[in-house]
């Protein structure tokens, strides 16, 4: 944000947890353990911080279109406390959730920009989904503009893939 050409505000979107450390036993995968999406606006002129909750639904492993990473953005993709895929529209305040069914959990979505597009949301989400009952995994390829719509492709993997921590798409070339 700028006023008269001078930068005076820093805006940071974060997943905020009620507590960072302590006894979390028995909390894994519960809504109380999951964080929520917040925006902190730091005013560099007077040192104040404005806090605003951007969504009610808990979210983990957030991802944005890499073309807007570190800049103003509209959509945040992530995983809910129960393992469903989520897209949060931080401008309109609309949350869309793609349920995956009992015993299934999504990993962090990986955003892949569609070549030839520059609009935020013009791309695909790659999401590994674990099925704990069958000990298998699948890779869903979804339209980032409509992640709750039909999958573009589903790649069935014969064994469970290891749970990942954080991933990013890096184009080759």
Coordinates of N, CA and C in Angstrom, one line a residue:
X1 N 0.9 -1.2 0.0 CA 0.0 0.0 0.0 C 0.9 1.2 0.0
X2 N 0.5 2.3 -0.6 CA 1.3 3.5 -0.7 C 0.5 4.7 -0.6
X3 N 1.1 5.8 -0.1 CA 0.5 7.1 0.0 C 1.6 8.1 -0.5
X4 N 1.3 8.9 -1.5 CA 2.3 9.8 -2.0 C 3.6 9.1 -2.4
X5 N 3.5 7.9 -2.9 CA 4.7 7.2 -3.4 C 5.5 6.6 -2.3
X6 N 5.1 6.8 -1.0 CA 5.9 6.3 0.1 C 5.2 5.1 0.7
X7 N 5.9 4.0 0.8 CA 5.3 2.7 1.4 C 5.1 2.9 2.9
X8 N 3.8 2.7 3.3 CA 3.5 2.9 4.7 C 2.8 1.8 5.4
X9 N 2.4 0.8 4.6 CA 1.7 -0.4 5.2 C 2.2 -1.7 4.6
X10 N 2.2 -2.7 5.5 CA 2.6 -4.0 5.1 C 1.4 -4.9 5.4
X11 N 0.9 -5.7 4.4 CA -0.2 -6.6 4.6 C 0.3 -8.0 4.6
X12 N -0.1 -8.8 5.6 CA 0.4 -10.2 5.7 C -0.9 -11.1 6.0
X13 N -1.1 -12.1 5.1 CA -2.1 -13.1 5.4 C -1.4 -14.3 6.0
X14 N -2.0 -14.8 7.1 CA -1.3 -15.9 7.8 C -2.4 -16.9 8.3
X15 N -1.9 -18.1 8.5 CA -2.8 -19.1 9.3 C -2.4 -18.9 10.7
X16 N -3.4 -18.5 11.5 CA -3.1 -18.2 12.9 C -3.7 -19.3 13.8
X17 N -2.9 -19.7 14.8 CA -3.3 -20.8 15.7 C -3.5 -20.1 17.1
X18 N -4.3 -20.6 17.9 CA -4.6 -20.1 19.2 C -3.3 -20.2 20.1
X19 N -2.6 -21.2 19.9 CA -1.3 -21.4 20.6 C -0.3 -22.1 19.7
X20 N 1.0 -21.7 19.9 CA 2.0 -22.3 19.1 C 2.7 -23.5 19.7
X21 N 2.8 -23.5 21.0 CA 3.5 -24.6 21.6 C 2.7 -25.1 22.8
X22 N 3.1 -26.2 23.4 CA 2.3 -26.7 24.5 C 1.9 -28.1 24.3
X23 N 1.0 -28.6 25.1 CA 0.5 -30.0 25.0 C -0.6 -30.0 23.9
X24 N -0.2 -30.6 22.7 CA -1.2 -30.7 21.6 C -1.6 -32.1 21.5
X25 N -1.3 -33.0 22.4 CA -1.7 -34.4 22.3 C -3.2 -34.6 22.2
X26 N -3.6 -35.4 21.3 CA -5.0 -35.6 21.1 C -5.7 -34.6 20.3
X27 N -5.0 -33.6 19.8 CA -5.6 -32.5 19.1 C -5.4 -32.6 17.6
X28 N -4.5 -33.4 17.1 CA -4.2 -33.5 15.7 C -5.4 -33.8 14.9
X29 N -5.6 -33.1 13.9 CA -6.8 -33.3 13.0 C -8.1 -32.8 13.5
X30 N -8.1 -32.1 14.7 CA -9.3 -31.5 15.2 C -9.4 -30.1 14.9
X31 N -10.6 -29.6 14.7 CA -10.8 -28.1 14.4 C -10.0 -27.2 15.4
X32 N -9.9 -27.6 16.7 CA -9.2 -26.8 17.6 C -7.8 -26.7 17.3
X33 N -7.2 -27.7 16.7 CA -5.8 -27.7 16.4 C -5.5 -26.9 15.1
X34 N -6.5 -26.9 14.2 CA -6.3 -26.2 12.9 C -6.3 -24.7 13.1
X35 N -5.5 -24.0 12.2 CA -5.5 -22.6 12.3 C -6.6 -21.9 11.4
X36 N -6.7 -20.7 11.5 CA -7.7 -19.9 10.7 C -7.0 -18.8 10.0
X37 N -7.5 -18.4 8.9 CA -6.9 -17.4 8.0 C -7.2 -16.0 8.5
X38 N -6.1 -15.2 8.8 CA -6.2 -13.9 9.3 C -5.3 -12.9 8.4
X39 N -5.7 -11.7 8.4 CA -4.9 -10.6 7.8 C -4.4 -9.6 8.8
X40 N -3.1 -9.4 8.8 CA -2.5 -8.4 9.7 C -2.0 -7.2 8.8
X41 N -2.4 -6.0 9.1 CA -2.0 -4.8 8.4 C -1.1 -4.0 9.3
X42 N 0.1 -3.9 9.0 CA 1.1 -3.2 9.8 C 1.2 -1.8 9.3
X43 N 0.9 -0.8 10.1 CA 1.1 0.6 9.7 C 2.5 1.1 10.1
X44 N 3.3 1.3 9.2 CA 4.7 1.6 9.5 C 4.9 3.1 10.0
X45 N 3.8 3.9 9.8 CA 3.9 5.3 10.2 C 3.7 5.4 11.7
X46 N 2.8 4.6 12.3 CA 2.5 4.8 13.7 C 2.7 3.5 14.5
X47 N 3.1 2.4 13.9 CA 3.5 1.2 14.5 C 2.3 0.3 15.0
X48 N 1.1 0.7 14.5 CA -0.1 -0.1 14.9 C -0.3 -1.3 14.0
X49 N -1.0 -2.3 14.5 CA -1.4 -3.5 13.7 C -2.9 -3.7 13.7
X50 N -3.5 -3.8 12.6 CA -4.9 -4.1 12.5 C -5.0 -5.6 12.2
X51 N -5.9 -6.3 12.9 CA -6.1 -7.7 12.7 C -7.5 -7.9 12.1
X52 N -7.6 -8.8 11.1 CA -8.9 -9.1 10.5 C -9.0 -10.6 10.2
X53 N -10.0 -11.3 10.7 CA -10.2 -12.7 10.4 C -10.8 -12.8 9.0
X54 N -10.2 -13.6 8.1 CA -10.6 -13.6 6.7 C -11.6 -14.8 6.4
X55 N -11.6 -15.8 7.3 CA -12.5 -16.9 7.1 C -12.9 -17.6 8.4
X56 N -14.0 -18.2 8.5 CA -14.4 -18.9 9.7 C -14.0 -20.3 9.7
X57 N -13.9 -20.9 8.5 CA -13.5 -22.3 8.5 C -12.0 -22.5 8.7
X58 N -11.6 -23.5 9.5 CA -10.1 -23.7 9.8 C -9.5 -24.1 8.4
X59 N -8.2 -23.7 8.3 CA -7.4 -24.0 7.1 C -6.0 -24.3 7.5
X60 N -5.4 -25.2 6.8 CA -4.0 -25.6 6.9 C -3.3 -25.7 5.5
X61 N -2.0 -25.6 5.5 CA -1.3 -25.8 4.2 C -1.8 -24.8 3.1
X62 N -1.8 -23.5 3.4 CA -2.3 -22.6 2.4 C -1.4 -22.5 1.2
X63 N -2.1 -22.1 0.0 CA -1.4 -21.9 -1.2 C -2.1 -20.9 -2.0
X64 N -1.4 -20.1 -2.7 CA -2.0 -19.1 -3.7 C -1.3 -19.3 -5.0
X65 N -1.9 -18.7 -6.0 CA -1.4 -18.7 -7.4 C 0.0 -18.1 -7.3
X66 N 1.1 -18.7 -7.7 CA 2.4 -18.2 -7.5 C 2.7 -16.9 -8.2
X67 N 1.8 -16.5 -9.2 CA 2.0 -15.3 -9.9 C 1.6 -14.1 -9.0
X68 N 0.8 -14.4 -7.9 CA 0.4 -13.3 -7.0 C 1.0 -13.5 -5.6
X69 N 1.9 -14.5 -5.4 CA 2.5 -14.7 -4.1 C 3.3 -13.5 -3.7
X70 N 3.1 -13.0 -2.5 CA 3.7 -11.8 -2.0 C 3.1 -10.5 -2.4
X71 N 1.9 -10.6 -3.2 CA 1.2 -9.4 -3.6 C -0.3 -9.6 -3.3
X72 N -1.0 -8.6 -3.6 CA -2.5 -8.7 -3.4 C -3.0 -9.9 -4.1
X73 N -3.9 -10.6 -3.5 CA -4.5 -11.8 -4.1 C -5.9 -12.0 -3.6
X74 N -6.7 -12.8 -4.3 CA -8.1 -13.1 -4.0 C -8.3 -14.4 -3.5
X75 N -7.6 -15.5 -4.0 CA -7.9 -16.8 -3.6 C -6.8 -17.5 -2.8
X76 N -7.2 -18.2 -1.7 CA -6.3 -19.0 -1.0 C -6.8 -20.4 -1.0
X77 N -6.0 -21.4 -1.3 CA -6.4 -22.8 -1.3 C -5.7 -23.5 -0.2
X78 N -6.4 -24.5 0.4 CA -5.8 -25.2 1.5 C -6.6 -26.4 1.9
X79 N -6.3 -26.9 3.1 CA -6.9 -28.2 3.6 C -7.6 -27.9 4.9
X80 N -8.9 -28.4 5.0 CA -9.6 -28.2 6.2 C -9.1 -29.1 7.3
X81 N -9.6 -28.9 8.5 CA -9.2 -29.8 9.7 C -9.5 -31.2 9.4
X82 N -10.6 -31.5 8.7 CA -11.0 -32.9 8.5 C -10.4 -33.4 7.1
X83 N -9.5 -32.7 6.5 CA -8.8 -33.2 5.3 C -9.5 -32.9 4.0
X84 N -10.5 -32.1 3.9 CA -11.2 -31.7 2.7 C -10.3 -30.6 2.0
X85 N -10.6 -30.3 0.8 CA -9.9 -29.2 0.0 C -10.7 -28.0 0.1
X86 N -10.1 -26.8 0.3 CA -10.8 -25.6 0.5 C -10.3 -24.5 -0.4
X87 N -11.2 -23.7 -0.9 CA -10.8 -22.4 -1.6 C -11.5 -21.3 -0.9
X88 N -10.7 -20.3 -0.4 CA -11.2 -19.1 0.3 C -11.1 -17.9 -0.6
X89 N -12.2 -17.3 -0.9 CA -12.2 -16.0 -1.6 C -12.1 -14.9 -0.6
X90 N -10.9 -14.3 -0.4 CA -10.7 -13.3 0.7 C -11.3 -12.0 0.3
X91 N -11.6 -11.7 -0.9 CA -12.3 -10.5 -1.3 C -13.8 -10.6 -1.0
X92 N -14.4 -11.6 -1.4 CA -15.9 -11.8 -1.2 C -16.3 -12.5 0.1
X93 N -15.3 -13.1 0.7 CA -15.6 -13.9 2.0 C -16.3 -15.2 1.7
X94 N -16.2 -15.8 0.5 CA -16.9 -17.0 0.2 C -15.9 -18.2 0.3
X95 N -16.4 -19.2 1.0 CA -15.6 -20.4 1.2 C -16.2 -21.6 0.4
X96 N -15.4 -22.3 -0.4 CA -15.9 -23.5 -1.1 C -15.1 -24.6 -0.6
X97 N -15.8 -25.8 -0.4 CA -15.1 -27.0 0.2 C -15.4 -28.1 -0.7
X98 N -14.4 -28.9 -1.1 CA -14.5 -30.1 -1.8 C -14.3 -31.2 -0.8
X99 N -15.4 -31.9 -0.4 CA -15.4 -33.0 0.5 C -14.8 -34.2 -0.2
X100 N -14.0 -35.0 0.5 CA -13.3 -36.2 -0.1 C -13.9 -37.5 0.4
X101 N -14.7 -37.5 1.4 CA -15.3 -38.7 2.0 C -14.5 -39.2 3.2
X102 N -15.2 -40.0 4.0 CA -14.6 -40.5 5.2 C -13.3 -41.3 5.0
X103 N -12.4 -41.1 5.8 CA -11.1 -41.8 5.8 C -10.2 -41.3 4.7
X104 N -10.5 -40.2 4.0 CA -9.7 -39.6 3.0 C -9.2 -38.2 3.4
X105 N -8.0 -37.9 3.0 CA -7.4 -36.6 3.4 C -6.5 -36.1 2.3
X106 N -6.7 -34.8 2.0 CA -5.9 -34.1 1.0 C -4.6 -33.6 1.6
X107 N -3.6 -33.6 0.8 CA -2.3 -32.9 1.2 C -2.4 -31.5 0.7
X108 N -1.4 -30.7 1.0 CA -1.3 -29.4 0.5 C -1.5 -29.3 -1.0
X109 N -2.4 -28.5 -1.5 CA -2.6 -28.3 -2.9 C -1.4 -27.6 -3.5
X110 N -1.0 -28.0 -4.7 CA 0.1 -27.4 -5.5 C -0.5 -26.7 -6.6
X111 N -0.3 -25.4 -6.8 CA -0.9 -24.6 -7.8 C 0.0 -24.6 -9.0
X112 N -0.5 -24.9 -10.2 CA 0.3 -24.8 -11.4 C -0.4 -23.8 -12.4
X113 N 0.2 -22.7 -12.7 CA -0.4 -21.7 -13.6 C -0.6 -22.3 -15.0
X114 N -1.7 -22.0 -15.6 CA -2.0 -22.4 -17.0 C -1.2 -21.5 -17.9
X115 N -0.4 -22.1 -18.8 CA 0.4 -21.2 -19.8 C -0.5 -20.4 -20.6
X116 N -0.1 -19.2 -20.8 CA -0.9 -18.2 -21.7 C -2.0 -17.5 -20.9
X117 N -2.1 -17.7 -19.6 CA -3.0 -16.9 -18.8 C -2.3 -16.1 -17.8
X118 N -2.8 -15.0 -17.4 CA -2.2 -14.2 -16.4 C -3.2 -13.9 -15.3
X119 N -4.4 -14.2 -15.5 CA -5.4 -13.9 -14.4 C -5.3 -14.9 -13.3
X120 N -5.4 -14.4 -12.1 CA -5.3 -15.2 -10.9 C -6.4 -16.3 -11.0
X121 N -6.1 -17.5 -10.7 CA -7.1 -18.6 -10.7 C -7.0 -19.3 -12.1
X122 N -6.2 -18.8 -13.0 CA -6.1 -19.5 -14.3 C -5.0 -20.5 -14.2
X123 N -5.4 -21.7 -13.8 CA -4.4 -22.8 -13.6 C -5.1 -24.0 -13.0
X124 N -4.2 -24.9 -12.5 CA -4.7 -26.2 -12.0 C -4.2 -26.4 -10.6
X125 N -4.9 -27.2 -9.8 CA -4.5 -27.6 -8.5 C -4.1 -29.1 -8.6
X126 N -2.9 -29.5 -8.1 CA -2.5 -30.9 -8.0 C -2.7 -31.2 -6.5
X127 N -3.5 -32.2 -6.3 CA -3.8 -32.6 -4.9 C -3.6 -34.1 -4.7
X128 N -2.7 -34.5 -3.8 CA -2.6 -35.9 -3.4 C -3.6 -36.2 -2.3
X129 N -4.4 -37.2 -2.6 CA -5.5 -37.6 -1.6 C -5.1 -39.0 -1.1
X130 N -5.1 -39.1 0.2 CA -4.8 -40.4 0.9 C -6.1 -41.1 1.3
X131 N -6.2 -42.4 1.0 CA -7.3 -43.2 1.4 C -6.8 -44.1 2.5
X132 N -7.0 -43.8 3.7 CA -6.4 -44.6 4.8 C -7.0 -46.0 4.9
X133 N -8.3 -46.2 4.5 CA -8.9 -47.6 4.6 C -8.2 -48.5 3.6
X134 N -7.9 -48.1 2.4 CA -7.3 -48.9 1.4 C -5.8 -48.8 1.3
X135 N -5.2 -47.9 2.1 CA -3.7 -47.7 2.0 C -3.3 -47.4 0.6
X136 N -4.1 -46.5 -0.1 CA -3.7 -46.1 -1.4 C -3.8 -44.5 -1.4
X137 N -3.3 -44.0 -2.5 CA -3.4 -42.5 -2.7 C -3.8 -42.3 -4.2
X138 N -4.3 -41.1 -4.4 CA -4.5 -40.7 -5.8 C -4.1 -39.2 -6.0
X139 N -3.8 -38.9 -7.2 CA -3.5 -37.5 -7.5 C -4.7 -36.9 -8.3
X140 N -5.3 -35.9 -7.7 CA -6.4 -35.2 -8.4 C -5.8 -34.0 -9.1
X141 N -6.2 -33.8 -10.4 CA -5.9 -32.6 -11.1 C -7.2 -31.8 -11.3
X142 N -7.3 -30.6 -10.7 CA -8.5 -29.8 -10.6 C -8.3 -28.5 -11.3
X143 N -9.4 -27.9 -11.8 CA -9.4 -26.6 -12.3 C -9.4 -25.6 -11.1
X144 N -8.4 -24.8 -11.0 CA -8.3 -23.9 -9.9 C -9.5 -22.9 -9.8
X145 N -10.1 -22.6 -10.9 CA -11.3 -21.7 -10.9 C -12.5 -22.4 -10.3
X146 N -12.5 -23.7 -10.4 CA -13.7 -24.5 -9.8 C -13.2 -25.8 -9.2
X147 N -12.5 -25.7 -8.1 CA -11.9 -26.9 -7.5 C -12.9 -27.9 -6.9
X148 N -14.2 -27.5 -6.8 CA -15.2 -28.4 -6.4 C -15.9 -29.1 -7.6
X149 N -15.6 -28.7 -8.8 CA -16.2 -29.3 -10.0 C -15.5 -30.6 -10.3
X150 N -15.9 -31.2 -11.4 CA -15.3 -32.5 -11.8 C -13.8 -32.4 -11.9
X151 N -13.1 -33.5 -11.5 CA -11.6 -33.5 -11.7 C -11.3 -33.6 -13.2
X152 N -10.3 -32.9 -13.6 CA -9.8 -32.9 -15.0 C -9.2 -34.3 -15.2
X153 N -8.5 -34.8 -14.2 CA -7.9 -36.2 -14.2 C -7.7 -36.7 -12.8
X154 N -7.8 -38.0 -12.7 CA -7.5 -38.7 -11.4 C -6.5 -39.8 -11.7
X155 N -5.3 -39.7 -11.1 CA -4.3 -40.7 -11.2 C -4.3 -41.6 -10.0
X156 N -4.7 -42.9 -10.2 CA -4.8 -43.8 -9.0 C -3.4 -44.4 -8.8
X157 N -2.9 -44.3 -7.6 CA -1.6 -44.7 -7.2 C -1.8 -46.0 -6.4
X158 N -1.1 -47.1 -6.7 CA -1.3 -48.4 -6.1 C -1.0 -48.5 -4.6
X159 N -0.2 -47.6 -4.1 CA 0.2 -47.6 -2.7 C 0.1 -46.2 -2.2
X160 N 0.0 -46.1 -0.8 CA -0.1 -44.8 -0.2 C 1.2 -44.0 -0.4
X161 N 1.1 -42.8 -0.7 CA 2.3 -41.9 -0.8 C 2.6 -41.3 0.5
X162 N 3.9 -41.1 0.8 CA 4.2 -40.5 2.1 C 3.5 -39.1 2.2
X163 N 3.2 -38.8 3.4 CA 2.6 -37.5 3.7 C 3.7 -36.4 3.5
X164 N 3.4 -35.4 2.7 CA 4.4 -34.3 2.5 C 4.2 -33.2 3.5
X165 N 5.2 -32.3 3.6 CA 5.0 -31.2 4.5 C 4.6 -30.0 3.7
X166 N 5.5 -29.5 2.8 CA 5.2 -28.4 1.9 C 5.8 -28.6 0.6
X167 N 5.0 -28.2 -0.5 CA 5.5 -28.4 -1.8 C 5.2 -27.2 -2.7
X168 N 5.9 -27.0 -3.8 CA 5.7 -25.9 -4.7 C 5.9 -26.5 -6.1
X169 N 5.3 -25.8 -7.1 CA 5.5 -26.1 -8.5 C 6.6 -25.2 -9.0
X170 N 7.6 -25.8 -9.7 CA 8.7 -25.1 -10.3 C 8.7 -25.5 -11.7
X171 N 8.4 -24.6 -12.7 CA 8.4 -24.9 -14.1 C 9.8 -25.2 -14.5
X172 N 10.0 -26.2 -15.4 CA 11.3 -26.5 -15.9 C 11.7 -25.6 -17.1
X173 N 12.9 -25.9 -17.6 CA 13.2 -25.1 -18.8 C 14.5 -24.5 -18.7

